[in-house]
Tab-separated table of C-alpha atoms and ligand atoms in Angstrom:
chain	number	residue	atom	x	y	z
V	12	MET	CA	16.456	-9.162	28.663
V	13	SER	CA	16.484	-6.426	30.813
V	14	THR	CA	13.654	-5.369	32.836
V	15	ASP	CA	14.577	-1.993	33.951
V	16	GLU	CA	12.828	0.061	31.400
V	17	SER	CA	9.331	-1.865	30.856
V	18	ALA	CA	7.398	1.179	32.155
V	19	VAL	CA	7.827	2.636	28.960
V	20	LEU	CA	5.435	5.521	27.761
V	21	LYS	CA	4.389	5.623	23.995
V	22	SER	CA	4.966	8.511	21.964
V	23	GLY	CA	1.322	10.093	22.612
V	24	GLY	CA	2.293	8.900	26.898
V	25	LYS	CA	0.220	6.152	27.313
V	26	PRO	CA	1.848	2.872	29.123
V	27	GLN	CA	2.660	0.338	26.975
V	28	VAL	CA	0.016	-2.212	27.420
V	29	THR	CA	0.385	-4.643	29.306
V	30	MET	CA	0.682	-8.393	28.169
V	31	GLU	CA	-2.061	-10.202	30.224
V	32	LYS	CA	-4.350	-7.125	28.729
V	33	LEU	CA	-3.558	-8.335	25.230
V	34	VAL	CA	-3.263	-11.753	25.484
V	35	GLY	CA	-7.332	-11.388	26.725
V	36	LEU	CA	-8.003	-9.185	23.366
V	37	CYS	CA	-6.598	-11.955	21.354
V	38	LYS	CA	-7.992	-14.206	22.875
V	39	ARG	CA	-11.908	-12.611	23.257
V	40	ARG	CA	-11.423	-11.900	19.336
V	41	GLY	CA	-10.135	-14.597	17.950
V	42	LEU	CA	-6.590	-13.939	17.304
V	43	VAL	CA	-4.851	-16.446	19.177
V	44	PHE	CA	-5.772	-19.555	21.483
V	45	ALA	CA	-4.214	-21.082	24.336
V	46	SER	CA	-3.373	-24.671	21.865
V	47	SER	CA	-5.105	-27.965	22.724
V	48	ASP	CA	-7.011	-25.928	25.351
V	49	ILE	CA	-9.573	-28.403	26.260
V	50	TYR	CA	-7.357	-30.587	27.435
V	51	GLY	CA	-5.449	-27.639	29.515
V	52	GLY	CA	-3.887	-26.330	26.788
V	53	LEU	CA	0.027	-27.234	26.115
V	54	GLY	CA	2.527	-25.068	27.913
V	55	SER	CA	3.867	-22.405	25.675
V	56	THR	CA	1.763	-23.688	22.501
V	57	TRP	CA	-0.568	-21.199	20.572
V	58	ASP	CA	-2.944	-21.560	17.906
V	59	TYR	CA	-3.994	-18.753	15.728
V	60	GLY	CA	-7.805	-17.992	15.000
V	61	PRO	CA	-9.758	-16.761	12.396
V	62	LEU	CA	-8.155	-13.008	12.854
V	63	GLY	CA	-4.735	-13.998	13.795
V	64	VAL	CA	-4.521	-16.088	10.247
V	65	GLU	CA	-5.053	-13.263	8.758
V	66	LEU	CA	-2.684	-10.617	10.457
V	67	LYS	CA	0.124	-13.531	10.414
V	68	ARG	CA	-0.231	-13.888	6.569
V	69	ASN	CA	-0.257	-10.424	6.190
V	70	VAL	CA	3.021	-9.969	8.124
V	71	LYS	CA	4.544	-12.719	5.797
V	72	GLU	CA	3.745	-11.211	2.839
V	73	ALA	CA	4.806	-7.575	3.702
V	74	TRP	CA	8.499	-9.510	4.547
V	75	TRP	CA	7.910	-11.218	1.384
V	76	ARG	CA	7.174	-8.307	-0.662
V	77	GLU	CA	9.681	-6.605	0.418
V	78	MET	CA	12.545	-8.968	0.517
V	79	VAL	CA	11.347	-10.717	-2.711
V	80	GLN	CA	9.254	-9.419	-5.130
V	81	ARG	CA	9.845	-6.008	-5.131
V	82	ARG	CA	13.706	-6.809	-5.648
V	83	SER	CA	15.965	-8.150	-8.531
V	84	ASP	CA	18.322	-9.715	-6.371
V	85	ILE	CA	16.909	-12.119	-4.289
V	86	MET	CA	15.113	-15.207	-4.831
V	87	GLY	CA	12.414	-16.986	-2.763
V	88	LEU	CA	12.720	-21.112	-1.444
V	89	ASP	CA	10.729	-23.329	0.518
V	90	ALA	CA	12.835	-26.258	1.808
V	91	ALA	CA	10.944	-29.178	3.796
V	92	ILE	CA	11.641	-29.252	7.692
V	93	LEU	CA	12.900	-33.139	7.591
V	94	MET	CA	16.689	-32.442	5.903
V	95	HIS	CA	19.212	-35.250	5.801
V	96	PRO	CA	20.787	-35.754	9.072
V	97	ARG	CA	24.119	-35.609	8.182
V	98	THR	CA	23.029	-31.584	7.688
V	99	TRP	CA	22.889	-30.839	11.308
V	100	GLU	CA	26.184	-32.757	11.844
V	101	ALA	CA	27.459	-30.228	8.668
V	102	SER	CA	26.032	-27.264	10.376
V	103	GLY	CA	27.428	-27.775	14.019
V	104	HIS	CA	23.953	-28.209	15.553
V	105	LEU	CA	24.259	-31.132	16.350
V	106	GLN	CA	27.643	-30.521	18.718
V	107	SER	CA	26.412	-27.036	19.509
V	108	PHE	CA	23.151	-25.702	19.236
V	109	THR	CA	22.631	-26.097	23.181
V	110	ASP	CA	21.608	-24.649	26.157
V	111	PRO	CA	23.497	-25.555	30.108
V	112	LEU	CA	21.029	-26.735	31.938
V	113	VAL	CA	20.804	-26.778	35.923
V	114	ASP	CA	18.591	-28.973	37.694
V	115	CYS	CA	17.145	-28.402	41.480
V	116	LYS	CA	17.933	-30.893	43.679
V	117	ALA	CA	15.429	-30.288	45.352
V	118	CYS	CA	12.441	-29.853	43.832
V	119	LYS	CA	13.995	-31.157	40.623
V	120	GLN	CA	13.288	-28.354	38.419
V	121	ARG	CA	15.227	-27.447	35.551
V	122	PHE	CA	16.415	-24.104	34.641
V	123	ARG	CA	18.939	-22.534	31.663
V	124	ALA	CA	22.244	-21.902	33.655
V	125	ASP	CA	22.206	-18.173	32.198
V	126	GLN	CA	18.897	-17.184	33.800
V	127	VAL	CA	19.691	-18.257	37.282
V	128	ALA	CA	20.723	-15.019	39.262
V	129	ASP	CA	22.543	-16.563	42.177
V	130	GLY	CA	23.285	-19.977	41.905
V	131	ARG	CA	19.970	-21.152	43.922
V	132	CYS	CA	16.824	-22.613	42.513
V	133	PRO	CA	14.563	-19.510	41.729
V	134	GLU	CA	11.622	-21.791	43.137
V	135	CYS	CA	12.219	-23.275	46.144
V	136	GLY	CA	15.845	-21.774	46.540
V	137	GLY	CA	17.257	-25.330	46.808
V	138	GLU	CA	21.062	-26.252	45.558
V	139	LEU	CA	21.340	-26.255	41.772
V	140	THR	CA	23.300	-29.320	40.086
V	141	GLU	CA	26.657	-28.452	37.649
V	142	PRO	CA	25.248	-27.105	33.896
V	143	ARG	CA	24.917	-29.688	31.610
V	144	ASN	CA	24.722	-29.000	27.939
V	145	PHE	CA	21.191	-29.792	26.377
V	146	ASN	CA	20.867	-29.862	22.793
V	147	LEU	CA	17.963	-27.777	21.688
V	148	MET	CA	17.014	-29.969	18.660
V	149	PHE	CA	13.498	-32.029	18.527
V	150	LYS	CA	14.142	-35.782	17.592
V	151	THR	CA	12.078	-38.014	15.262
V	152	PHE	CA	12.299	-41.119	13.626
V	153	ILE	CA	11.836	-41.584	10.058
V	154	GLY	CA	10.039	-44.897	8.978
V	155	PRO	CA	8.891	-48.004	11.322
V	156	LEU	CA	12.216	-48.283	13.327
V	157	GLU	CA	13.038	-45.973	16.126
V	158	ASP	CA	16.719	-46.759	16.415
V	159	SER	CA	19.791	-44.450	15.839
V	160	ALA	CA	20.279	-45.197	12.048
V	161	HIS	CA	16.699	-43.842	11.308
V	162	ALA	CA	16.933	-40.651	13.615
V	163	ALA	CA	15.847	-37.215	12.167
V	164	TYR	CA	15.453	-33.657	13.474
V	165	LEU	CA	12.728	-30.765	12.711
V	166	ARG	CA	14.790	-28.040	11.650
V	167	PRO	CA	15.750	-25.491	14.149
V	168	GLU	CA	16.503	-22.466	11.449
V	169	THR	CA	15.235	-22.355	8.162
V	170	ALA	CA	18.781	-21.266	6.698
V	171	GLN	CA	19.967	-24.850	6.268
V	172	GLY	CA	17.657	-25.509	3.561
V	173	ILE	CA	18.682	-22.661	1.798
V	174	PHE	CA	22.845	-23.938	1.955
V	175	VAL	CA	22.163	-27.001	0.923
V	176	ASN	CA	20.399	-26.204	-1.985
V	177	PHE	CA	22.839	-24.005	-2.922
V	178	GLY	CA	24.467	-25.999	-5.725
V	179	ASN	CA	20.447	-26.053	-7.037
V	180	LEU	CA	20.274	-23.034	-7.066
V	181	LEU	CA	23.522	-21.976	-8.974
V	182	ASP	CA	23.157	-24.705	-11.205
V	183	THR	CA	19.340	-23.651	-12.630
V	184	GLN	CA	19.032	-19.925	-11.834
V	185	ARG	CA	21.550	-17.402	-14.020
V	186	VAL	CA	22.786	-15.229	-10.895
V	187	LYS	CA	26.026	-13.132	-10.194
V	188	LEU	CA	26.798	-11.889	-6.720
V	189	PRO	CA	25.600	-10.343	-4.695
V	190	PHE	CA	22.180	-12.406	-4.245
V	191	GLY	CA	19.824	-13.509	-1.540
V	192	VAL	CA	17.424	-16.289	-1.140
V	193	ALA	CA	14.820	-15.694	1.326
V	194	GLN	CA	12.385	-18.380	2.846
V	195	ILE	CA	9.529	-18.460	5.617
V	196	GLY	CA	8.907	-21.388	7.444
V	197	LYS	CA	7.980	-23.745	10.411
V	198	SER	CA	11.235	-23.884	13.127
V	199	PHE	CA	11.581	-26.081	16.348
V	200	ARG	CA	13.489	-25.322	19.096
V	201	ASN	CA	12.877	-27.241	22.172
V	202	GLU	CA	13.406	-24.560	24.800
V	203	ILE	CA	14.065	-24.894	28.260
V	204	THR	CA	11.893	-21.833	29.578
V	205	PRO	CA	9.342	-20.856	26.577
V	206	GLY	CA	7.251	-18.229	27.532
V	207	ASN	CA	5.777	-14.776	27.824
V	208	PHE	CA	2.994	-15.464	25.179
V	209	ILE	CA	4.177	-15.645	21.842
V	210	PHE	CA	7.517	-14.078	22.172
V	211	ARG	CA	8.858	-17.524	22.433
V	212	THR	CA	7.716	-21.215	22.288
V	213	ARG	CA	9.119	-24.549	20.696
V	214	GLU	CA	7.261	-24.174	17.647
V	215	PHE	CA	7.447	-20.852	15.605
V	216	GLU	CA	7.522	-19.607	12.198
V	217	GLN	CA	10.750	-17.766	10.936
V	218	MET	CA	11.550	-15.340	7.733
V	219	GLU	CA	15.288	-15.815	6.785
V	220	MET	CA	17.506	-14.505	4.397
V	221	GLU	CA	20.922	-15.736	3.719
V	222	PHE	CA	22.525	-12.897	1.382
V	223	PHE	CA	25.434	-14.100	-0.645
V	224	ILE	CA	28.651	-11.716	-1.162
V	225	PRO	CA	31.856	-12.123	-2.322
V	226	PRO	CA	34.817	-12.496	0.756
V	227	ASP	CA	36.082	-9.789	1.354
V	228	PRO	CA	35.583	-7.901	4.579
V	229	THR	CA	34.612	-4.454	3.726
V	230	GLN	CA	31.692	-5.675	1.245
V	231	GLU	CA	30.502	-7.462	4.478
V	232	ALA	CA	30.757	-4.790	6.637
V	233	ARG	CA	28.928	-2.306	3.829
V	234	TRP	CA	25.993	-5.029	3.379
V	235	PHE	CA	25.854	-5.883	6.509
V	236	GLU	CA	25.364	-2.137	7.810
V	237	TYR	CA	22.578	-1.879	4.561
V	238	TRP	CA	20.662	-4.562	5.926
V	239	VAL	CA	20.605	-3.526	9.391
V	240	GLU	CA	19.196	-0.602	8.340
V	241	LEU	CA	16.686	-1.926	5.769
V	242	ARG	CA	15.440	-4.560	8.305
V	243	LEU	CA	14.878	-1.343	11.050
V	244	GLY	CA	13.202	0.102	8.555
V	245	TRP	CA	10.646	-2.383	7.694
V	246	TYR	CA	9.567	-2.625	11.494
V	247	VAL	CA	9.021	1.448	11.163
V	248	LYS	CA	7.306	1.242	8.384
V	249	HIS	CA	4.908	-1.356	9.327
V	250	GLY	CA	4.053	0.630	12.524
V	251	ILE	CA	6.448	0.099	15.111
V	252	GLU	CA	7.708	3.202	17.064
V	253	ARG	CA	11.699	4.347	16.408
V	254	GLU	CA	12.139	4.320	20.238
V	255	HIS	CA	10.565	1.051	21.106
V	256	LEU	CA	13.766	-0.463	18.836
V	257	ARG	CA	17.391	-0.646	19.432
V	258	LEU	CA	20.215	-2.581	17.949
V	259	ARG	CA	22.174	-4.871	20.467
V	260	PRO	CA	25.969	-5.789	19.012
V	261	HIS	CA	26.681	-9.441	20.475
V	262	GLY	CA	29.606	-9.519	22.337
V	263	LYS	CA	32.241	-12.522	21.616
V	264	ASP	CA	31.425	-14.453	24.242
V	265	GLU	CA	27.679	-14.894	23.116
V	266	LEU	CA	28.145	-15.156	19.036
V	267	SER	CA	26.544	-18.491	17.636
V	268	HIS	CA	29.089	-21.317	16.416
V	269	TYR	CA	28.869	-20.102	13.454
V	270	SER	CA	28.909	-16.415	13.198
V	271	ARG	CA	31.903	-13.487	12.875
V	272	GLY	CA	29.391	-11.375	13.889
V	273	THR	CA	25.967	-10.561	14.799
V	274	THR	CA	23.615	-7.656	16.117
V	275	ASP	CA	20.036	-8.064	17.340
V	276	ILE	CA	16.881	-5.738	16.410
V	277	GLU	CA	15.557	-5.384	19.927
V	278	PHE	CA	12.187	-4.393	20.830
V	279	LEU	CA	10.669	-2.743	24.509
V	280	TYR	CA	8.404	-5.572	25.000
V	281	PRO	CA	6.416	-5.047	28.194
V	282	PHE	CA	8.517	-7.582	30.073
V	283	GLY	CA	11.745	-5.705	28.480
V	284	TRP	CA	14.132	-5.397	26.072
V	285	GLY	CA	14.098	-8.722	23.984
V	286	GLU	CA	15.298	-9.907	20.117
V	287	LEU	CA	12.989	-9.095	17.614
V	288	GLU	CA	15.197	-10.148	14.724
V	289	GLY	CA	18.871	-11.463	14.471
V	290	LEU	CA	21.514	-10.128	11.785
V	291	ALA	CA	24.634	-12.541	11.784
V	292	LYS	CA	27.667	-12.345	9.755
V	293	ARG	CA	27.990	-16.007	8.775
V	294	GLY	CA	30.984	-16.064	6.513
V	295	SER	CA	31.518	-19.031	4.745
V	296	TYR	CA	31.142	-21.171	7.591
V	297	ASP	CA	28.082	-23.362	6.485
V	298	LEU	CA	29.163	-23.739	2.621
V	299	ASP	CA	32.416	-24.694	4.028
V	300	ARG	CA	30.914	-27.550	6.471
V	301	HIS	CA	28.665	-28.920	3.708
V	302	ALA	CA	31.113	-29.095	1.084
V	303	GLU	CA	33.207	-30.881	3.559
V	304	PHE	CA	30.398	-33.145	4.865
V	305	SER	CA	28.777	-33.619	1.552
V	306	GLY	CA	32.146	-33.941	-0.846
V	307	LYS	CA	30.693	-31.667	-3.477
V	308	ASP	CA	31.827	-28.566	-4.584
V	309	LEU	CA	29.825	-25.716	-3.409
V	310	THR	CA	32.154	-22.724	-5.024
V	311	PHE	CA	30.848	-19.824	-7.177
V	312	PHE	CA	33.013	-18.895	-10.385
V	313	ASP	CA	33.599	-14.866	-10.469
V	314	GLU	CA	33.495	-14.074	-14.064
V	315	GLU	CA	35.347	-11.399	-13.378
V	316	ALA	CA	38.120	-11.987	-11.126
V	317	LYS	CA	38.156	-15.578	-12.867
V	318	THR	CA	38.368	-17.440	-9.591
V	319	ARG	CA	36.502	-19.798	-7.540
V	320	TYR	CA	35.172	-19.285	-4.247
V	321	ARG	CA	32.544	-19.747	-1.855
V	322	PRO	CA	30.877	-16.940	-1.011
V	323	TRP	CA	30.036	-15.592	2.415
V	324	VAL	CA	26.703	-14.387	3.932
V	325	ILE	CA	24.665	-12.360	5.560
V	326	GLU	CA	21.543	-13.424	7.334
V	327	PRO	CA	18.999	-11.448	8.477
V	328	ALA	CA	16.585	-13.987	10.572
V	329	ALA	CA	13.317	-12.879	11.926
V	330	GLY	CA	10.310	-14.307	13.470
V	331	VAL	CA	7.008	-14.257	12.003
V	332	ASP	CA	5.628	-14.465	15.692
V	333	ARG	CA	7.617	-12.513	17.060
V	334	ALA	CA	7.002	-9.619	14.899
V	335	LEU	CA	3.161	-9.909	14.877
V	336	LEU	CA	3.512	-9.284	18.726
V	337	ALA	CA	5.347	-6.567	18.274
V	338	PHE	CA	2.728	-5.032	15.973
V	339	LEU	CA	0.221	-5.817	18.203
V	340	LEU	CA	1.910	-4.465	21.368
V	341	ASP	CA	2.528	-1.029	19.805
V	342	ALA	CA	-0.634	-0.811	17.684
V	343	TYR	CA	-2.981	-1.404	21.161
V	344	ASP	CA	-4.065	1.820	22.307
V	345	GLU	CA	-7.082	2.960	24.370
V	346	ASP	CA	-8.849	6.376	23.904
V	347	ILE	CA	-12.230	8.139	24.451
V	348	VAL	CA	-14.650	8.765	21.342
V	349	GLU	CA	-17.867	10.386	21.659
V	350	ASP	CA	-17.728	10.554	25.720
V	351	GLU	CA	-17.058	6.397	25.348
V	352	ALA	CA	-13.671	4.452	26.379
V	353	ARG	CA	-12.304	2.470	23.236
V	354	VAL	CA	-10.003	-0.320	22.534
V	355	VAL	CA	-8.012	0.389	19.417
V	356	LEU	CA	-5.924	-1.709	17.668
V	357	ARG	CA	-3.585	1.295	15.319
V	358	LEU	CA	-2.617	-1.623	12.589
V	359	ASP	CA	-1.100	-0.777	9.911
V	360	PRO	CA	-3.673	-1.380	7.096
V	361	ARG	CA	-1.475	-3.471	5.301
V	362	LEU	CA	-1.523	-5.678	8.085
V	363	ALA	CA	-4.735	-5.283	9.335
V	364	PRO	CA	-6.570	-8.691	9.118
V	365	ILE	CA	-10.081	-7.351	7.766
V	366	LYS	CA	-9.456	-3.881	5.682
V	367	ALA	CA	-13.068	-3.133	5.747
V	368	ALA	CA	-16.518	-3.641	7.513
V	369	VAL	CA	-19.727	-2.893	5.786
V	370	LEU	CA	-22.745	-1.887	8.410
V	371	PRO	CA	-26.091	-1.098	7.296
V	372	LEU	CA	-27.553	1.907	9.713
V	373	LEU	CA	-30.876	0.012	10.462
V	374	ARG	CA	-32.170	-3.575	9.733
V	375	LYS	CA	-34.833	-2.078	7.368
V	376	GLY	CA	-35.662	-0.152	4.174
V	377	GLY	CA	-33.682	-2.124	1.878
V	378	GLN	CA	-30.061	-1.301	3.908
V	379	VAL	CA	-29.758	-4.613	4.742
V	380	GLU	CA	-29.595	-5.654	0.985
V	381	LYS	CA	-27.588	-2.829	-0.005
V	382	ALA	CA	-25.216	-3.622	2.363
V	383	LEU	CA	-24.791	-6.997	1.376
V	384	GLU	CA	-24.224	-5.945	-2.197
V	385	VAL	CA	-21.316	-3.491	-1.089
V	386	ARG	CA	-19.856	-6.201	0.617
V	387	ALA	CA	-20.016	-8.472	-2.405
V	388	ARG	CA	-18.091	-5.740	-4.688
V	389	LEU	CA	-15.351	-5.095	-1.949
V	390	GLN	CA	-14.706	-9.126	-0.811
V	391	PRO	CA	-13.063	-9.846	-4.131
V	392	HIS	CA	-10.442	-7.150	-3.884
V	393	PHE	CA	-9.844	-7.434	0.574
V	394	PRO	CA	-11.046	-9.283	3.276
V	395	THR	CA	-14.094	-7.683	4.386
V	396	ALA	CA	-16.664	-7.987	7.334
V	397	TYR	CA	-20.038	-7.313	7.772
V	398	ASP	CA	-22.044	-6.317	10.811
V	399	GLN	CA	-25.645	-5.736	11.691
V	400	ALA	CA	-25.672	-6.349	15.342
V	401	GLY	CA	-26.379	-3.446	17.711
V	402	SER	CA	-26.229	-0.233	17.879
V	403	ILE	CA	-23.429	1.637	15.173
V	404	GLY	CA	-21.763	2.877	17.875
V	405	ARG	CA	-20.996	-0.672	19.278
V	406	ARG	CA	-20.150	-1.945	15.454
V	407	TYR	CA	-17.578	0.634	14.790
V	408	ARG	CA	-15.613	-0.145	18.710
V	409	ARG	CA	-16.170	-3.762	18.233
V	410	GLN	CA	-14.170	-2.737	14.446
V	411	ASP	CA	-12.008	-0.638	16.245
V	412	GLU	CA	-10.586	-3.440	18.432
V	413	VAL	CA	-9.386	-6.043	15.865
V	414	GLY	CA	-7.533	-2.868	13.965
V	415	THR	CA	-9.991	-2.940	10.618
V	416	PRO	CA	-9.266	0.491	9.173
V	417	TRP	CA	-12.695	1.462	7.591
V	418	CYS	CA	-16.269	1.073	7.863
V	419	VAL	CA	-18.749	1.545	5.535
V	420	THR	CA	-21.816	2.633	6.484
V	421	ILE	CA	-25.250	2.027	4.672
V	422	ASP	CA	-28.007	4.565	5.325
V	423	HIS	CA	-31.402	6.415	4.349
V	424	GLN	CA	-28.928	8.185	2.138
V	425	THR	CA	-27.609	5.448	0.185
V	426	MET	CA	-31.229	4.330	-0.885
V	427	SER	CA	-31.658	7.107	-2.960
V	428	ASP	CA	-27.950	8.252	-4.359
V	429	ASP	CA	-25.575	5.186	-3.848
V	430	THR	CA	-23.641	6.709	-1.700
V	431	VAL	CA	-21.730	5.418	1.334
V	432	THR	CA	-20.066	7.313	4.774
V	433	LEU	CA	-16.550	6.029	4.908
V	434	ARG	CA	-15.288	6.150	8.562
V	435	ASP	CA	-11.314	5.941	9.704
V	436	ARG	CA	-10.447	4.128	12.453
V	437	ASP	CA	-7.539	6.284	13.810
V	438	SER	CA	-9.862	9.715	13.285
V	439	THR	CA	-13.185	8.335	13.426
V	440	ALA	CA	-13.521	11.383	10.741
V	441	GLN	CA	-16.260	10.223	8.231
V	442	VAL	CA	-16.038	10.857	4.191
V	443	ARG	CA	-19.004	10.730	2.020
V	444	LEU	CA	-18.540	8.921	-1.527
V	445	PRO	CA	-20.411	6.905	-4.155
V	446	ILE	CA	-20.007	2.935	-3.982
V	447	ALA	CA	-18.621	2.991	-7.209
V	448	ALA	CA	-15.629	4.831	-6.204
V	449	LEU	CA	-15.116	2.720	-3.016
V	450	VAL	CA	-12.637	-0.114	-4.454
V	451	GLY	CA	-10.210	2.607	-5.868
V	452	GLU	CA	-10.268	4.884	-2.522
V	453	LEU	CA	-9.918	1.958	-0.077
V	454	ASN	CA	-6.954	0.702	-2.105
V	455	GLU	CA	-5.411	3.875	-2.472
V	456	ARG	CA	-5.550	4.088	1.726
V	457	ILE	CA	-4.376	0.842	2.138
V	458	GLY	CA	-1.109	1.575	0.576
V	459	TRP	CA	0.255	-1.500	-0.852
V	460	HIS	CA	3.019	-0.032	-2.960
V	461	ARG	CA	4.399	1.751	0.136
D	528	LIG	P1	16.493	-15.982	21.296
D	528	LIG	O1	18.130	-15.461	22.203
D	528	LIG	O2	15.762	-15.036	21.841
D	528	LIG	O3	16.250	-17.335	22.333
D	528	LIG	P2	18.142	-16.616	18.992
D	528	LIG	O4	19.376	-15.858	19.145
D	528	LIG	O5	18.263	-18.057	19.292
D	528	LIG	O6	16.965	-15.955	19.983
D	528	LIG	P3	17.680	-16.598	16.126
D	528	LIG	O7	18.934	-18.385	16.188
D	528	LIG	O8	18.982	-15.523	15.875
D	528	LIG	O9	17.207	-16.436	17.736
D	528	LIG	O10	16.346	-16.736	15.531
D	528	LIG	C1	16.142	-15.585	14.538
D	528	LIG	C2	14.661	-15.280	15.072
D	528	LIG	O11	13.740	-16.341	15.561
D	528	LIG	C3	14.801	-14.477	16.362
D	528	LIG	O12	14.984	-13.182	16.409
D	528	LIG	C4	13.365	-15.001	16.880
D	528	LIG	O13	12.030	-13.640	15.996
D	528	LIG	C5	12.985	-15.664	16.120
D	528	LIG	N1	12.929	-17.311	17.571
D	528	LIG	C6	13.656	-17.490	17.673
D	528	LIG	N2	13.469	-18.980	18.954
D	528	LIG	C7	12.431	-18.613	18.771
D	528	LIG	C8	11.663	-19.500	19.954
D	528	LIG	N3	11.535	-20.154	20.504
D	528	LIG	N4	10.100	-18.654	19.604
D	528	LIG	C9	9.700	-17.698	18.876
D	528	LIG	N5	10.578	-17.520	17.588
D	528	LIG	C10	11.734	-17.333	17.877
């Protein structure tokens, strides 16, 4: 990860928000809290608060809609986190899912060998040991006996749940190649150097899709390019600036043990370029290994070619938490409205935790009752907020800060003609419209279909 370009300017010429500011906002407004805070926190683990959980669900749903529900060639799956330990022998993770570690002989701290620049301890300058391989999988035991026969692992990627179900899917779903299987779920990695807020944690969520194709390098190249472009477009379509994204093909020496070729989609975080999503050509590596270790026939019968083979795989693997971080970073903005500074999260309305806030201008004249009635009308359609505390300007700014795209204001006129004002978060422009038209107008503006 390079830090050379960390002082990037947003397209409006504003510097990107610092991580510190974003973490502060997330805590203050209940998006993300440090986990186990009352005990001093557990390093690099985070809890999503009431607004954060909505945002996270929206990120996952946006992915699921695009990758599963809107397509006819991809199906979903939800496999268990605990899997048979043989899975990890077959997948190669037991042997190869390691990071090289060095210890400082003086202060005893541990570092990833590839992250120590000059061979001395980055903390105290002490001498380092030779690198040793450290497996990143979390180990546990199934049942009451804590011995090696009962050892199990928390999955370090969701993908293996898809590969071990390949036979079940062929047997129960009528599929022809190419087809994909998608899954969202928690993964665990005992990272040596977690950090940068929710960028790298030991418990995180992944959105992975395994796309099965005939074993043919030409088709592989074509589909790989297709998926790289589609995934890049997904981020842009949901609010990431194109110039904050770049593609980085892996060199031969850094490929994962299962990969025939990998390209990362990188994002420009405040600390520099870092991975957002990885796209890998996994070939038939996983199905071959599971066939060998399980003794099951994991071949596909190609009706047209009248042959059996194990398909090749293209995998776009994204992180929910990293995507959420990138969406927040690019949405964060500060501007001046009516001579007052405000913080505004310009989130895509589909991702925004709350779609509309209903605000009575005054707490009298029946406006409160009317506002609650309007809220009750909107709430079955999308998450809404209600706020009657403080000046109207302050209430708008509270909503801007958490990315609520629209505020619906009930005023004196509402009481006589059943119209409200609708204020737009980004432009702060207001229009007047009938209460009866609100749901339709807001659904249209959210643009679910985009
Ligand atoms: P890195 O090089 O940053 O360690 P990786 O190449 O090991 O990541 P993959 O195995 O390709 O990551 O996992 C796919 C995606 O899962 C990543 O692009 C990232 O979004 C997410 N991810 C992986 N590890 C973590 C982690 N420790 N914390 C949060 N997200 C993660």
